[in-house]
Coordinates of C-alpha atoms and ligand atoms in Angstrom, one line a residue:
M469 CA -10.0 -11.4 11.9
F470 CA -7.4 -11.4 9.3
I471 CA -7.6 -8.6 6.6
D472 CA -5.0 -8.6 3.9
Q473 CA -6.8 -6.1 1.3
A474 CA -8.8 -3.0 1.7
S475 CA -9.9 -0.2 -0.4
V476 CA -9.3 3.1 1.2
Y477 CA -9.9 6.8 0.6
V478 CA -7.2 9.1 1.7
K479 CA -7.2 13.0 1.7
A480 CA -4.5 15.2 2.8
G481 CA -5.2 18.5 4.5
D482 CA -5.7 21.6 2.6
G483 CA -3.5 24.5 3.0
G484 CA -4.7 27.3 5.3
N485 CA -5.9 30.5 3.5
G486 CA -3.6 33.6 3.5
L487 CA -4.9 36.7 5.1
V488 CA -5.7 40.3 3.9
A489 CA -4.6 42.5 6.8
Y490 CA -3.0 45.9 7.2
R491 CA -0.6 47.3 9.7
R492 CA -2.2 49.6 12.2
E493 CA 0.2 51.8 13.6
K494 CA -0.2 55.0 15.5
Y495 CA 0.1 58.2 13.2
V496 CA 0.4 55.9 10.2
P497 CA -3.2 56.3 8.7
K498 CA -2.4 53.7 6.0
G499 CA -0.2 51.0 7.1
G500 CA 1.3 48.6 4.5
P501 CA -0.1 44.9 4.2
A502 CA 0.4 42.6 7.2
G503 CA -1.6 39.7 6.3
G504 CA 0.3 36.2 7.2
D505 CA 0.4 33.1 5.0
G506 CA -1.6 30.1 5.7
G507 CA 0.0 26.8 7.1
D508 CA 0.6 23.8 5.2
G509 CA -2.0 20.9 5.3
G510 CA -1.0 17.7 6.8
N511 CA 0.2 14.6 4.9
V512 CA -1.2 11.3 5.2
V513 CA 1.7 9.1 6.1
F514 CA 1.8 5.2 6.4
K515 CA 4.3 4.0 8.8
V516 CA 5.4 0.5 9.6
D517 CA 4.8 -1.1 13.0
E518 CA 6.3 -4.4 13.4
G519 CA 3.7 -5.4 16.1
L520 CA 1.0 -5.6 13.5
N521 CA 0.3 -8.5 11.3
T522 CA -3.1 -7.6 9.6
L523 CA -4.7 -4.9 8.1
M524 CA -7.4 -4.8 10.9
D525 CA -7.4 -1.1 11.3
F526 CA -8.8 -0.6 7.8
R527 CA -11.8 -2.9 8.4
Y528 CA -14.0 -0.2 9.8
N529 CA -12.1 2.9 8.9
R530 CA -11.7 3.4 5.3
H531 CA -11.5 7.1 5.2
F532 CA -8.4 8.9 6.3
K533 CA -8.3 12.7 6.4
A534 CA -5.4 14.9 7.6
K535 CA -6.1 18.3 9.2
R536 CA -5.8 21.6 7.2
G537 CA -3.4 24.1 7.8
E538 CA -4.3 27.2 10.1
N539 CA -5.3 30.3 8.3
G540 CA -2.7 33.3 8.2
M541 CA -3.0 35.8 11.0
S542 CA -2.4 39.4 11.3
Q543 CA 0.9 41.0 12.0
N544 CA 2.4 38.7 9.2
Q545 CA 1.9 35.6 11.3
H546 CA 2.1 32.3 9.6
G547 CA -0.7 30.0 10.4
K548 CA 0.5 26.6 12.0
N549 CA 1.3 23.7 9.5
A550 CA -1.0 20.7 10.3
E551 CA 0.6 17.6 11.9
P552 CA 0.7 14.6 9.5
L553 CA -1.9 12.0 9.9
V554 CA 0.1 8.9 10.7
V555 CA -1.5 5.4 10.1
A556 CA 0.2 2.4 11.5
V557 CA 0.5 -0.6 9.1
P558 CA 2.1 -4.0 9.2
P559 CA 5.4 -4.7 7.5
G560 CA 4.6 -6.0 4.1
T561 CA 2.1 -3.5 3.3
K562 CA 1.8 -2.3 -0.3
V563 CA -0.1 0.8 -1.4
I564 CA -1.5 0.7 -4.9
D565 CA -3.1 3.8 -6.6
E566 CA -6.8 2.3 -7.4
D567 CA -7.2 4.4 -10.6
T568 CA -3.8 3.9 -12.2
D569 CA -2.8 0.7 -10.5
Q570 CA 0.6 2.1 -9.8
V571 CA 2.6 1.0 -6.7
I572 CA 2.8 4.1 -4.5
A573 CA 4.7 2.4 -1.7
D574 CA 6.0 -0.8 -0.6
L575 CA 6.6 -0.8 3.2
T576 CA 8.9 -3.6 4.5
Q577 CA 10.9 -2.2 7.4
H578 CA 10.1 -1.5 10.9
E579 CA 9.4 2.4 11.0
Q580 CA 9.6 2.9 7.4
E581 CA 7.3 5.6 6.3
A582 CA 5.7 6.7 3.1
V583 CA 3.7 9.9 2.3
I584 CA 0.7 8.8 0.6
V585 CA -0.9 12.0 -0.1
K586 CA 0.6 15.5 0.2
G587 CA -0.9 18.3 2.1
G588 CA -1.7 21.5 0.4
R589 CA 0.6 24.5 0.6
G590 CA -0.7 27.5 2.6
G591 CA -2.1 30.3 0.8
R592 CA 0.0 33.4 0.8
G593 CA -1.1 36.5 2.8
N594 CA -1.5 39.8 1.1
S595 CA 2.0 41.1 2.3
R596 CA 3.5 38.6 -0.1
F597 CA 1.9 40.3 -3.1
Q598 CA 3.2 43.7 -2.1
S599 CA 5.2 45.4 -5.0
P600 CA 6.0 49.0 -5.9
R601 CA 3.0 48.9 -8.4
N602 CA 0.7 47.7 -5.7
P603 CA 2.0 48.7 -2.3
A604 CA -1.3 47.5 -0.4
P605 CA -2.6 44.4 -2.2
A606 CA -6.4 43.9 -1.2
F607 CA -6.1 40.0 -1.8
A608 CA -4.5 36.8 -0.6
E609 CA -4.4 33.2 -1.8
N610 CA -6.6 30.5 -0.6
G611 CA -4.9 27.5 0.6
E612 CA -3.9 24.8 -1.9
P613 CA -6.3 21.8 -1.6
G614 CA -4.5 18.6 -0.3
Q615 CA -4.3 15.7 -2.4
E616 CA -6.8 12.9 -2.4
R617 CA -6.7 9.5 -3.8
N618 CA -8.4 6.0 -3.8
I619 CA -5.9 3.4 -2.7
V620 CA -5.8 -0.4 -2.5
V621 CA -3.9 -1.5 0.7
E622 CA -2.6 -4.9 0.4
L623 CA -0.5 -7.1 2.9
N624 CA 2.0 -9.5 1.9
L625 CA 3.1 -11.1 5.2
I626 CA 6.7 -11.2 5.8
A627 CA 7.6 -14.5 7.2
D628 CA 11.0 -16.3 6.9
V629 CA 9.4 -19.7 6.3
G630 CA 5.9 -20.6 4.7
L631 CA 4.3 -23.9 5.5
V632 CA 2.7 -25.3 2.4
G633 CA 0.8 -28.5 1.5
F634 CA -2.6 -30.2 1.2
P635 CA -5.3 -29.5 3.9
S636 CA -4.8 -31.6 7.0
V637 CA -1.2 -32.5 6.6
G638 CA -0.4 -31.0 9.9
K639 CA 0.8 -27.5 9.0
S640 CA -1.2 -25.9 11.9
T641 CA -0.1 -28.8 14.3
L642 CA 3.5 -28.1 13.4
L643 CA 3.1 -24.2 14.1
S644 CA 1.4 -24.9 17.5
T645 CA 4.2 -27.2 18.5
V646 CA 7.1 -25.0 17.7
T647 CA 5.7 -21.4 18.5
S648 CA 3.3 -20.1 20.9
A649 CA 0.6 -19.5 18.3
K650 CA -2.5 -21.2 18.9
P651 CA -4.1 -22.0 15.5
K652 CA -7.3 -24.1 15.2
I653 CA -6.5 -27.7 14.4
A654 CA -8.8 -30.4 13.2
D655 CA -9.1 -33.3 11.0
Y656 CA -11.5 -31.7 8.3
H657 CA -10.1 -29.7 5.2
F658 CA -9.7 -26.0 5.4
T659 CA -9.5 -25.8 9.1
T660 CA -7.2 -22.9 8.6
L661 CA -9.0 -20.0 6.8
V662 CA -6.3 -17.2 7.1
P663 CA -2.6 -17.3 7.6
N664 CA -1.2 -17.6 11.1
L665 CA 2.3 -16.3 12.2
G666 CA 4.4 -17.6 14.9
V667 CA 7.9 -17.0 16.0
V668 CA 10.2 -20.0 16.4
D669 CA 13.1 -20.0 18.8
T670 CA 15.5 -22.8 18.3
Q671 CA 17.5 -24.4 21.2
D672 CA 20.6 -22.6 19.9
Q673 CA 19.3 -19.2 20.2
R674 CA 18.3 -18.5 16.7
S675 CA 14.9 -17.2 15.8
F676 CA 12.6 -17.0 12.7
V677 CA 9.1 -16.1 11.7
M678 CA 6.9 -19.1 10.4
A679 CA 3.7 -18.6 8.5
D680 CA 1.0 -21.4 8.4
L681 CA -1.0 -20.9 5.3
P682 CA -4.3 -22.4 4.4
G683 CA -4.1 -25.8 2.5
L684 CA -3.6 -26.0 -1.2
I685 CA -5.5 -28.3 -3.5
E686 CA -5.3 -29.0 -7.2
G687 CA -6.3 -25.9 -9.1
A688 CA -5.6 -23.6 -6.4
H689 CA -3.7 -21.1 -8.9
Q690 CA -7.0 -21.0 -10.7
G691 CA -8.8 -20.1 -7.5
I692 CA -10.0 -23.5 -6.3
G693 CA -10.3 -24.0 -2.6
L694 CA -9.0 -21.2 -0.5
G695 CA -5.3 -21.2 -1.0
Y696 CA -4.9 -18.9 -4.0
Q697 CA -5.6 -15.6 -2.4
F698 CA -3.2 -16.5 0.2
L699 CA -0.3 -17.8 -2.2
R700 CA 0.9 -14.3 -2.4
H701 CA 2.1 -14.5 1.3
V702 CA 4.4 -17.3 0.0
E703 CA 5.9 -14.7 -2.2
R704 CA 8.1 -13.2 0.5
T705 CA 9.1 -16.1 2.5
R706 CA 12.7 -17.0 2.2
V707 CA 12.2 -20.8 2.5
I708 CA 9.3 -22.8 1.6
V709 CA 8.5 -25.9 4.0
H710 CA 6.5 -28.3 2.1
I711 CA 4.5 -30.6 4.5
I712 CA 3.3 -34.1 3.3
D713 CA 1.1 -36.6 5.2
M714 CA 3.5 -39.6 4.8
A715 CA 0.7 -41.8 6.5
A716 CA -1.6 -41.1 3.6
I717 CA -4.4 -41.0 5.8
E718 CA -6.8 -39.9 3.2
G719 CA -5.5 -42.4 0.9
R720 CA -3.7 -40.1 -1.6
D721 CA -0.2 -40.9 -2.9
P722 CA 2.3 -38.7 -0.9
Y723 CA 4.6 -38.5 -4.0
E724 CA 1.5 -37.3 -6.1
D725 CA 0.8 -34.7 -3.4
Y726 CA 4.4 -33.5 -3.7
L727 CA 4.0 -33.0 -7.5
T728 CA 0.5 -31.5 -7.2
I729 CA 1.5 -28.8 -4.6
N730 CA 4.7 -27.8 -6.5
K731 CA 2.8 -27.5 -9.8
E732 CA 0.4 -25.1 -8.2
L733 CA 3.3 -23.0 -6.8
K734 CA 4.9 -23.0 -10.2
E735 CA 1.7 -22.1 -12.0
Y736 CA 1.1 -19.2 -9.5
D737 CA 4.6 -17.8 -10.0
Q738 CA 7.5 -19.5 -11.6
K739 CA 9.9 -17.6 -9.3
L740 CA 8.7 -19.8 -6.4
M741 CA 10.6 -22.8 -8.0
S742 CA 13.9 -21.1 -7.3
R743 CA 13.0 -20.7 -3.5
P744 CA 14.8 -23.1 -1.2
Q745 CA 12.4 -25.9 -0.1
L746 CA 12.4 -28.6 2.5
I747 CA 10.2 -31.5 2.5
V748 CA 8.7 -32.4 5.9
A749 CA 7.4 -36.0 6.0
N750 CA 4.8 -35.8 8.7
K751 CA 2.6 -38.2 10.7
M752 CA 5.6 -40.6 11.0
D753 CA 3.9 -42.1 14.2
M754 CA 1.2 -43.7 12.1
P755 CA 1.5 -47.3 10.6
G756 CA 2.6 -47.5 7.1
A757 CA 4.4 -44.1 7.2
D758 CA 7.8 -45.7 7.0
D759 CA 7.0 -47.7 4.0
N760 CA 5.4 -44.9 2.3
L761 CA 8.6 -42.8 3.2
K762 CA 10.9 -45.3 1.5
K763 CA 8.7 -45.5 -1.8
F764 CA 8.6 -41.7 -1.8
K765 CA 12.3 -41.4 -1.7
N766 CA 12.7 -43.9 -4.4
K767 CA 10.4 -41.9 -6.7
L768 CA 12.0 -38.5 -5.7
D769 CA 14.7 -37.4 -7.9
D770 CA 14.8 -33.9 -7.0
N771 CA 17.7 -33.0 -4.9
V772 CA 15.6 -31.8 -1.9
D773 CA 16.1 -32.7 1.9
I774 CA 13.5 -34.7 3.5
Y775 CA 12.9 -34.4 7.4
P776 CA 10.6 -37.2 8.8
I777 CA 8.8 -35.9 11.7
S778 CA 5.7 -36.5 13.9
T779 CA 4.2 -33.4 15.4
I780 CA 2.4 -35.5 17.9
T781 CA 5.4 -37.3 19.2
K782 CA 7.8 -34.4 18.5
E783 CA 10.3 -36.8 16.9
G784 CA 12.4 -35.2 14.3
V785 CA 11.1 -31.8 15.0
R786 CA 14.2 -30.3 16.7
D787 CA 16.4 -31.3 13.7
L788 CA 14.0 -29.8 11.3
L789 CA 14.0 -26.5 13.3
F790 CA 17.9 -26.5 12.9
A791 CA 17.8 -27.3 9.5
I792 CA 15.5 -24.4 8.6
A793 CA 17.6 -22.1 10.7
N794 CA 20.7 -23.4 8.9
L795 CA 19.2 -22.7 5.4
L796 CA 17.9 -19.3 6.6
D797 CA 21.4 -18.5 7.7
Q798 CA 22.7 -19.0 4.2
I799 CA 20.0 -16.7 2.6
P800 CA 20.5 -13.0 3.0
K801 CA 17.5 -11.4 4.8
D802 CA 16.4 -9.2 1.8
V803 CA 17.1 -11.3 -1.1
V804 CA 13.4 -11.7 -1.6
D805 CA 12.5 -8.1 -1.4
I806 CA 15.3 -6.8 -3.4
E807 CA 13.9 -8.7 -6.5
E808 CA 10.7 -6.5 -6.2
T809 CA 11.5 -3.0 -4.9
E810 CA 15.0 -2.7 -3.4
H811 CA 13.3 -2.0 0.0
K812 CA 12.7 1.6 -1.0
V813 CA 9.5 3.4 -1.0
V814 CA 8.7 3.8 -4.6
Y815 CA 7.3 7.3 -5.8
R816 CA 6.8 7.1 -9.5
H817 CA 7.1 10.2 -11.4
E818 CA 3.7 11.5 -11.9
K819 CA 2.7 12.0 -15.6
E820 CA 3.5 15.4 -16.9
E821 CA 0.1 16.9 -17.5
A822 CA -0.8 19.8 -19.7
P823 CA -1.6 22.8 -17.5
F824 CA -5.1 23.0 -18.9
T825 CA -7.0 21.5 -21.7
I826 CA -10.3 22.8 -23.4
S827 CA -13.3 20.6 -24.4
R828 CA -16.8 21.3 -25.4
D829 CA -19.9 20.5 -23.4
T830 CA -23.1 19.2 -25.1
D831 CA -24.7 22.8 -24.7
G832 CA -21.7 24.3 -26.4
A833 CA -19.9 25.7 -23.4
F834 CA -16.3 25.6 -23.4
K835 CA -14.9 23.5 -20.4
L836 CA -11.6 23.9 -18.9
S837 CA -9.8 21.3 -16.9
G838 CA -6.5 20.3 -15.8
H839 CA -4.6 20.2 -12.4
E840 CA -2.8 23.4 -12.6
I841 CA -5.7 25.5 -14.0
E842 CA -8.1 24.1 -11.2
R843 CA -5.5 24.5 -8.6
L844 CA -5.1 28.2 -9.4
F845 CA -8.8 28.5 -9.5
Q846 CA -9.1 26.8 -6.1
M847 CA -6.7 29.0 -4.6
T848 CA -8.3 32.3 -5.9
D849 CA -10.6 34.0 -3.4
F850 CA -13.1 35.3 -5.9
A851 CA -14.9 37.6 -3.2
R852 CA -12.1 39.9 -3.8
E853 CA -12.0 41.9 -7.0
E854 CA -8.2 42.2 -7.1
A855 CA -7.9 38.3 -6.7
A856 CA -10.3 37.8 -9.6
Q857 CA -8.3 40.1 -11.7
R858 CA -5.2 38.4 -10.8
F859 CA -6.8 35.1 -11.8
S860 CA -7.7 36.5 -15.3
R861 CA -4.2 37.7 -15.8
Q862 CA -2.9 34.4 -15.0
L863 CA -5.1 32.5 -17.3
R864 CA -3.8 35.0 -20.1
T865 CA -0.2 34.2 -19.2
M866 CA -0.9 30.6 -19.3
G867 CA -2.3 31.0 -22.9
V868 CA -5.8 30.0 -22.0
D869 CA -7.4 33.1 -23.7
K870 CA -5.4 32.4 -27.0
A871 CA -6.3 28.7 -26.9
L872 CA -10.1 29.6 -26.5
R873 CA -10.0 32.0 -29.3
D874 CA -8.3 29.3 -31.5
K875 CA -11.3 27.0 -30.5
G876 CA -13.6 29.7 -31.9
V877 CA -14.8 31.3 -28.6
K878 CA -16.9 34.4 -29.0
D879 CA -17.8 37.4 -26.7
G880 CA -20.4 36.3 -24.2
D881 CA -19.8 32.6 -24.6
T882 CA -20.0 30.5 -21.5
I883 CA -16.8 29.1 -20.0
R884 CA -17.0 26.2 -17.3
L885 CA -14.4 25.5 -14.9
M886 CA -15.0 23.0 -12.2
D887 CA -18.4 23.9 -10.7
Y888 CA -18.3 27.6 -11.9
E889 CA -19.4 29.3 -15.0
F890 CA -18.3 32.6 -16.5
E891 CA -18.7 34.6 -19.6
F892 CA -16.0 35.3 -22.2
I893 CA -15.5 38.9 -22.5
E894 CA -13.4 40.3 -25.3
Ligands
GTP1601 N1 -1.0 -39.1 13.8 C1 -0.7 -37.7 13.6 N2 -1.6 -36.9 13.3 C2 -1.3 -35.7 13.1 C3 0.0 -35.1 13.1 N3 0.0 -33.9 12.8 C4 -1.2 -33.5 12.5 N4 -2.1 -34.5 12.8 C5 -3.5 -34.5 12.7 O1 -3.8 -34.1 11.4 C6 -5.1 -33.3 11.4 C7 -5.0 -32.1 10.7 O2 -4.0 -31.1 11.3 P1 -3.9 -29.8 11.1 O3 -2.7 -29.3 11.8 O4 -5.2 -29.0 11.3 O5 -3.8 -29.7 9.5 P2 -3.5 -28.5 8.5 O6 -2.4 -28.9 7.6 O7 -3.3 -27.3 9.3 O8 -5.0 -28.5 7.9 P3 -5.7 -27.2 7.1 O9 -5.7 -26.1 8.1 O10 -7.1 -27.9 6.9 O11 -5.1 -26.9 5.8 C8 -5.5 -33.1 13.0 O12 -6.4 -34.0 13.3 C9 -4.2 -33.4 13.6 O13 -4.3 -33.9 14.9 C10 1.1 -36.1 13.3 O14 2.2 -35.9 13.4 N5 0.7 -37.4 13.5
MG1602 MG1 -4.4 -25.7 9.5

């Protein structure tokens, strides 16, 4: 089963909670604070494994959650940070934020890593809040919640060579004769339903990856047939090998085939036109193929090399492989990727958000929202009076009280924040 797209939910680990504790020493009746900090929550990390070529692991598992950090301990001991959750992905994996459509990461190189969501920071223990004014604080911070997001994971196979052409022209047969891949071969259309990859080793010790793609037909770029959803796998191939049934077994004109497929590639993405292309005239063992090839050459005015072969008799195959390897030698390995992402994991700068916003609910309650204020709220342990007091001081410092007054809040009005409600008190 080949999977090249999946919607996935990822959640990084929450930070561990800070602890409220005090030193217990002999003869010291009231020791100072000794509650340790919580450990950081684990990140969710995607890491490239060259050995993979499908997003298979996402088929049944669409939730990835990293562990939370350990809570702080007594004697100022720091809770352990959680290990990152590392998910192996094939090279060519792109990660897109489902809500914003932003590309979070584009992973192409073996062992390349990207943090998809960051773990929360551990909450600080009560020791950290000690001050001359408050020598024995009776509160600690909760851990920061880990980031979570819905993402789309997309695979763009990374192959050096992509085989394109009409159905039944012999793409899979070629792959099966030059690599150890065992694609299904048959004389009906759309035998190949998903891309197959194989590694070609030429007789002079060169090697490249070849992708056999489902057949294209007219209108493929508009979604007709199967080809469209796989055309993006051509985007990253360095060389396009265009296979044509020169024996015209199905009665089509080989030259028309050539034009039609190129038109589909162009409609899909103009950039594909500048990708080096070789023409393979296949099925040359069949009667009529020689004549057709002559006619084809007469009509062709593009400056493209033609390689006549038969995948059945293997004639011409060896020379074809040399030609492909020679062409690949002239094209730098990363030329295709550089256009897109310069090989790097891209972390777009996250939008600067206001620390809080105020809106009115239908029942007249004032609603506070925003990343920063919600984070503060979640890191506050309201079971402790001092923590709650600290929270209201923080709101005042942020300007929340003033902003609420500007909006007309009065004593006793309801304020909402996440799932909680409280009363505004002058
Ligand atoms: N005579 C002859 N037949 C060939 C040659 N290459 C392939 N065929 C036959 O053509 C038919 C189609 O071959 P496939 O390799 O499945 O074609 P494909 O291009 O992969 O087709 P789709 O997967 O449907 O797009 C099969 O019956 C092959 O045996 C060749 O060089 N000569
Ligand atoms: Mg096939």
